[in-house]
Tab-separated table of C-alpha atoms in Angstrom:
chain	number	residue	atom	x	y	z
A	1	MET	CA	-2.104	1.521	13.934
A	2	SER	CA	0.586	-0.736	13.072
A	3	SER	CA	3.791	0.720	12.614
A	4	ARG	CA	4.609	-2.197	9.908
A	5	ILE	CA	2.946	-0.253	7.684
A	6	ALA	CA	4.703	2.928	8.252
A	7	THR	CA	7.873	1.350	7.638
A	8	ILE	CA	6.798	0.139	4.511
A	9	MET	CA	7.517	2.728	1.282
A	10	PRO	CA	6.734	2.725	-1.144
A	11	CYS	CA	3.728	0.353	-1.441
A	12	MET	CA	1.284	-0.403	-4.542
A	13	ILE	CA	-2.054	-0.743	-4.289
A	14	LEU	CA	-4.433	-2.097	-7.541
A	15	ARG	CA	-7.954	-1.556	-7.997
A	16	ALA	CA	-8.702	0.985	-5.416
A	17	GLY	CA	-12.314	0.491	-5.454
A	18	GLY	CA	-14.482	-1.319	-3.002
A	19	VAL	CA	-11.725	-2.791	-0.954
A	20	GLY	CA	-8.546	-0.888	-2.546
A	21	HIS	CA	-10.354	2.910	-1.676
A	22	TYR	CA	-9.775	1.610	1.951
A	23	ALA	CA	-6.391	0.364	1.577
A	24	VAL	CA	-5.413	3.700	-0.100
A	25	GLN	CA	-6.019	5.674	2.610
A	26	MET	CA	-5.208	3.472	5.794
A	27	ALA	CA	-1.584	3.293	4.009
A	28	LYS	CA	-1.347	6.905	3.684
A	29	ALA	CA	-2.683	7.367	7.228
A	30	THR	CA	0.381	5.426	8.816
A	31	GLY	CA	2.720	7.251	6.180
A	32	ALA	CA	3.248	4.946	3.018
A	33	TYR	CA	4.058	6.278	-0.112
A	34	VAL	CA	1.194	5.147	-2.346
A	35	ILE	CA	1.418	4.345	-5.867
A	36	ALA	CA	-2.191	3.479	-7.127
A	37	LEU	CA	-2.544	1.444	-10.554
A	38	LYS	CA	-5.496	2.736	-11.855
A	39	SER	CA	-7.167	3.862	-14.968
A	40	ALA	CA	-6.060	7.968	-15.572
A	41	ALA	CA	-10.007	8.321	-15.569
A	42	ASN	CA	-9.945	7.781	-12.056
A	43	ALA	CA	-6.560	9.485	-11.268
A	44	GLY	CA	-7.850	12.349	-9.354
A	45	TRP	CA	-10.441	10.296	-7.248
A	46	VAL	CA	-7.402	8.224	-6.054
A	47	THR	CA	-5.275	11.315	-5.319
A	48	ASN	CA	-8.073	12.555	-3.522
A	49	LEU	CA	-8.253	9.241	-1.302
A	50	GLY	CA	-4.422	9.770	-0.343
A	51	ALA	CA	-2.093	8.309	-3.558
A	52	ASP	CA	0.901	10.115	-3.934
A	53	GLU	CA	1.353	8.900	-7.775
A	54	ILE	CA	-1.149	6.899	-10.017
A	55	ILE	CA	0.051	4.654	-12.531
A	56	ASP	CA	-2.137	4.504	-15.435
A	57	TYR	CA	-2.897	0.592	-16.377
A	58	ASN	CA	-3.918	1.029	-19.665
A	59	THR	CA	-0.350	2.204	-20.620
A	60	PHE	CA	1.707	1.090	-17.875
A	61	ASP	CA	3.918	-1.773	-19.194
A	62	PHE	CA	5.554	-4.226	-16.245
A	63	ASN	CA	8.128	-5.777	-18.169
A	64	GLU	CA	9.198	-2.479	-19.943
A	65	ALA	CA	9.149	-0.150	-16.917
A	66	SER	CA	12.304	0.514	-14.534
A	67	SER	CA	11.808	-1.088	-11.072
A	68	LEU	CA	9.778	0.217	-8.692
A	69	GLN	CA	11.564	-1.131	-5.706
A	70	LEU	CA	7.827	-1.787	-4.120
A	71	ASN	CA	7.699	-3.089	-0.162
A	72	LEU	CA	4.496	-3.600	-0.364
A	73	VAL	CA	1.774	-5.015	-3.397
A	74	LEU	CA	-1.621	-5.310	-2.633
A	75	ASP	CA	-3.597	-6.545	-5.254
A	76	ALA	CA	-7.357	-6.298	-4.399
A	77	GLY	CA	-8.735	-7.962	-7.518
A	78	GLY	CA	-5.769	-10.465	-8.210
A	79	ARG	CA	-5.938	-9.140	-11.906
A	80	TYR	CA	-2.101	-9.130	-12.566
A	81	PRO	CA	-0.200	-12.693	-12.499
A	82	ALA	CA	2.724	-12.355	-9.269
A	83	SER	CA	5.760	-12.776	-11.849
A	84	LEU	CA	4.715	-9.435	-13.500
A	85	TYR	CA	5.673	-7.953	-9.503
A	86	GLU	CA	8.746	-9.512	-9.252
A	87	LYS	CA	11.179	-7.286	-11.111
A	88	HIS	CA	9.176	-4.402	-9.146
A	89	PHE	CA	9.786	-5.742	-5.480
A	90	ALA	CA	12.483	-4.213	-3.061
A	91	PRO	CA	14.347	-7.113	-0.816
A	92	GLY	CA	11.756	-8.828	1.765
A	93	ALA	CA	8.504	-7.250	-0.197
A	94	ALA	CA	5.647	-8.171	0.661
A	95	LEU	CA	2.478	-9.342	-1.917
A	96	PHE	CA	-1.088	-9.802	-1.065
A	97	TYR	CA	-3.619	-11.427	-3.196
A	98	LEU	CA	-7.326	-10.399	-2.529
A	99	PRO	CA	-9.710	-12.636	-2.612
A	100	HIS	CA	-6.944	-15.063	-4.469
A	101	GLN	CA	-4.614	-17.258	-3.226
A	102	LEU	CA	-1.161	-18.087	-5.673
A	103	PRO	CA	-0.478	-21.602	-6.167
A	104	GLY	CA	1.432	-23.514	-3.782
A	105	GLU	CA	4.669	-23.617	-6.268
A	106	LYS	CA	4.480	-19.937	-6.470
A	107	MET	CA	4.057	-18.950	-2.984
A	108	GLN	CA	7.104	-21.484	-2.235
A	109	TYR	CA	9.118	-19.619	-5.138
A	110	TYR	CA	8.559	-16.180	-3.678
A	111	LYS	CA	9.467	-16.737	-0.333
A	112	SER	CA	12.381	-18.585	-1.328
A	113	LYS	CA	13.669	-15.477	-3.008
A	114	GLY	CA	12.651	-13.836	0.432
A	115	PHE	CA	9.318	-12.149	-0.131
A	116	ASP	CA	6.510	-12.368	2.386
A	117	VAL	CA	3.745	-13.767	-0.321
A	118	ARG	CA	0.443	-14.422	1.709
A	119	PHE	CA	-2.951	-14.851	1.122
A	120	THR	CA	-5.355	-13.644	4.333
A	121	GLY	CA	-8.601	-14.308	4.817
A	122	VAL	CA	-11.110	-12.130	6.719
A	123	PHE	CA	-10.432	-11.876	10.561
A	124	THR	CA	-11.787	-10.017	13.353
A	125	GLU	CA	-8.800	-8.433	15.823
A	126	GLU	CA	-10.074	-6.328	18.302
A	127	ARG	CA	-6.843	-3.973	18.650
A	128	ALA	CA	-7.345	-3.875	14.013
A	129	ILE	CA	-11.101	-2.787	15.037
A	130	ASP	CA	-10.201	0.151	17.224
A	131	ASP	CA	-7.430	1.229	14.955
A	132	ILE	CA	-9.866	1.382	11.890
A	133	ALA	CA	-12.323	3.106	14.372
A	134	THR	CA	-10.158	5.855	15.579
A	135	LEU	CA	-9.178	6.784	11.321
A	136	LEU	CA	-12.951	6.798	10.617
A	137	LYS	CA	-13.352	9.050	13.820
A	138	GLU	CA	-10.403	11.191	12.932
A	139	GLY	CA	-11.784	11.672	9.301
A	140	LYS	CA	-8.532	10.285	8.185
A	141	VAL	CA	-10.388	6.886	6.546
A	142	LYS	CA	-14.111	7.787	4.620
A	143	SER	CA	-16.457	5.326	3.467
A	144	TYR	CA	-17.287	6.096	-0.614
A	145	ILE	CA	-20.447	4.303	-1.893
A	146	ASP	CA	-20.332	4.117	-5.824
A	147	LYS	CA	-23.676	2.408	-6.232
A	148	THR	CA	-26.760	1.594	-4.386
A	149	PHE	CA	-29.368	-1.626	-5.469
A	150	ALA	CA	-32.039	-3.227	-4.011
A	151	PHE	CA	-32.265	-6.570	-3.086
A	152	THR	CA	-33.863	-7.982	-5.829
A	153	ASP	CA	-31.413	-6.704	-8.157
A	154	MET	CA	-28.735	-8.491	-6.592
A	155	LYS	CA	-27.404	-10.061	-9.617
A	156	ALA	CA	-26.736	-6.400	-11.255
A	157	ALA	CA	-24.768	-5.582	-8.135
A	158	PHE	CA	-22.584	-9.053	-8.513
A	159	GLU	CA	-22.253	-7.961	-12.281
A	160	GLU	CA	-21.278	-3.747	-11.232
A	161	MET	CA	-18.677	-5.606	-8.985
A	162	LYS	CA	-16.968	-8.176	-11.382
A	163	LYS	CA	-16.517	-4.860	-13.707
A	164	GLY	CA	-14.000	-3.710	-11.461
A	165	THR	CA	-14.290	-0.314	-11.845
A	166	THR	CA	-16.438	1.110	-8.681
A	167	ARG	CA	-15.559	3.807	-7.048
A	168	GLY	CA	-15.927	2.956	-3.225
A	169	LYS	CA	-18.175	0.096	-2.262
A	170	ILE	CA	-21.713	-1.521	-3.759
A	171	VAL	CA	-24.592	-1.252	-1.558
A	172	VAL	CA	-27.218	-3.786	-1.331
A	173	ARG	CA	-30.248	-2.349	-0.117
A	174	MET	CA	-32.247	-5.005	1.828
A	175	ASP	CA	-35.939	-3.087	2.616
A	176	ILE	CA	-37.969	-5.061	5.490
């Protein structure tokens, strides 16, 4: 695994659903202190994934809270504007928005302040795949399926995904 993540503490992962449930487990497997922003109703589930701390997004006020001094924020749904995180960044913090990119002027603003802000698409890196396979084999990362839909129910699957409340992946079954 990348040693870069292991040196990043603490990190916050938002929306520990489809992508986020992997992110929580991978960050924890590399030694990060993981703070998950999730509803209180899902606190037990995210704690079982490995989160060290749960912050309830229904009651947490980014503006009023003391600085969390986060070294990494992964917003797996683009739920909040980047300006809400700024107060909570440690120097040199990294902010990842998935799947959205920040507007160019916002990216430049944060970069000018010394933050590592980037948008990244999906790409394949053989070493990363090997690292993930090792985590899966060792049981440090597990896949969770929240709901399964038939291919003919694709619209319902998409609507379920848009809710942003899943616990794991949504699977669309293609019966052949």
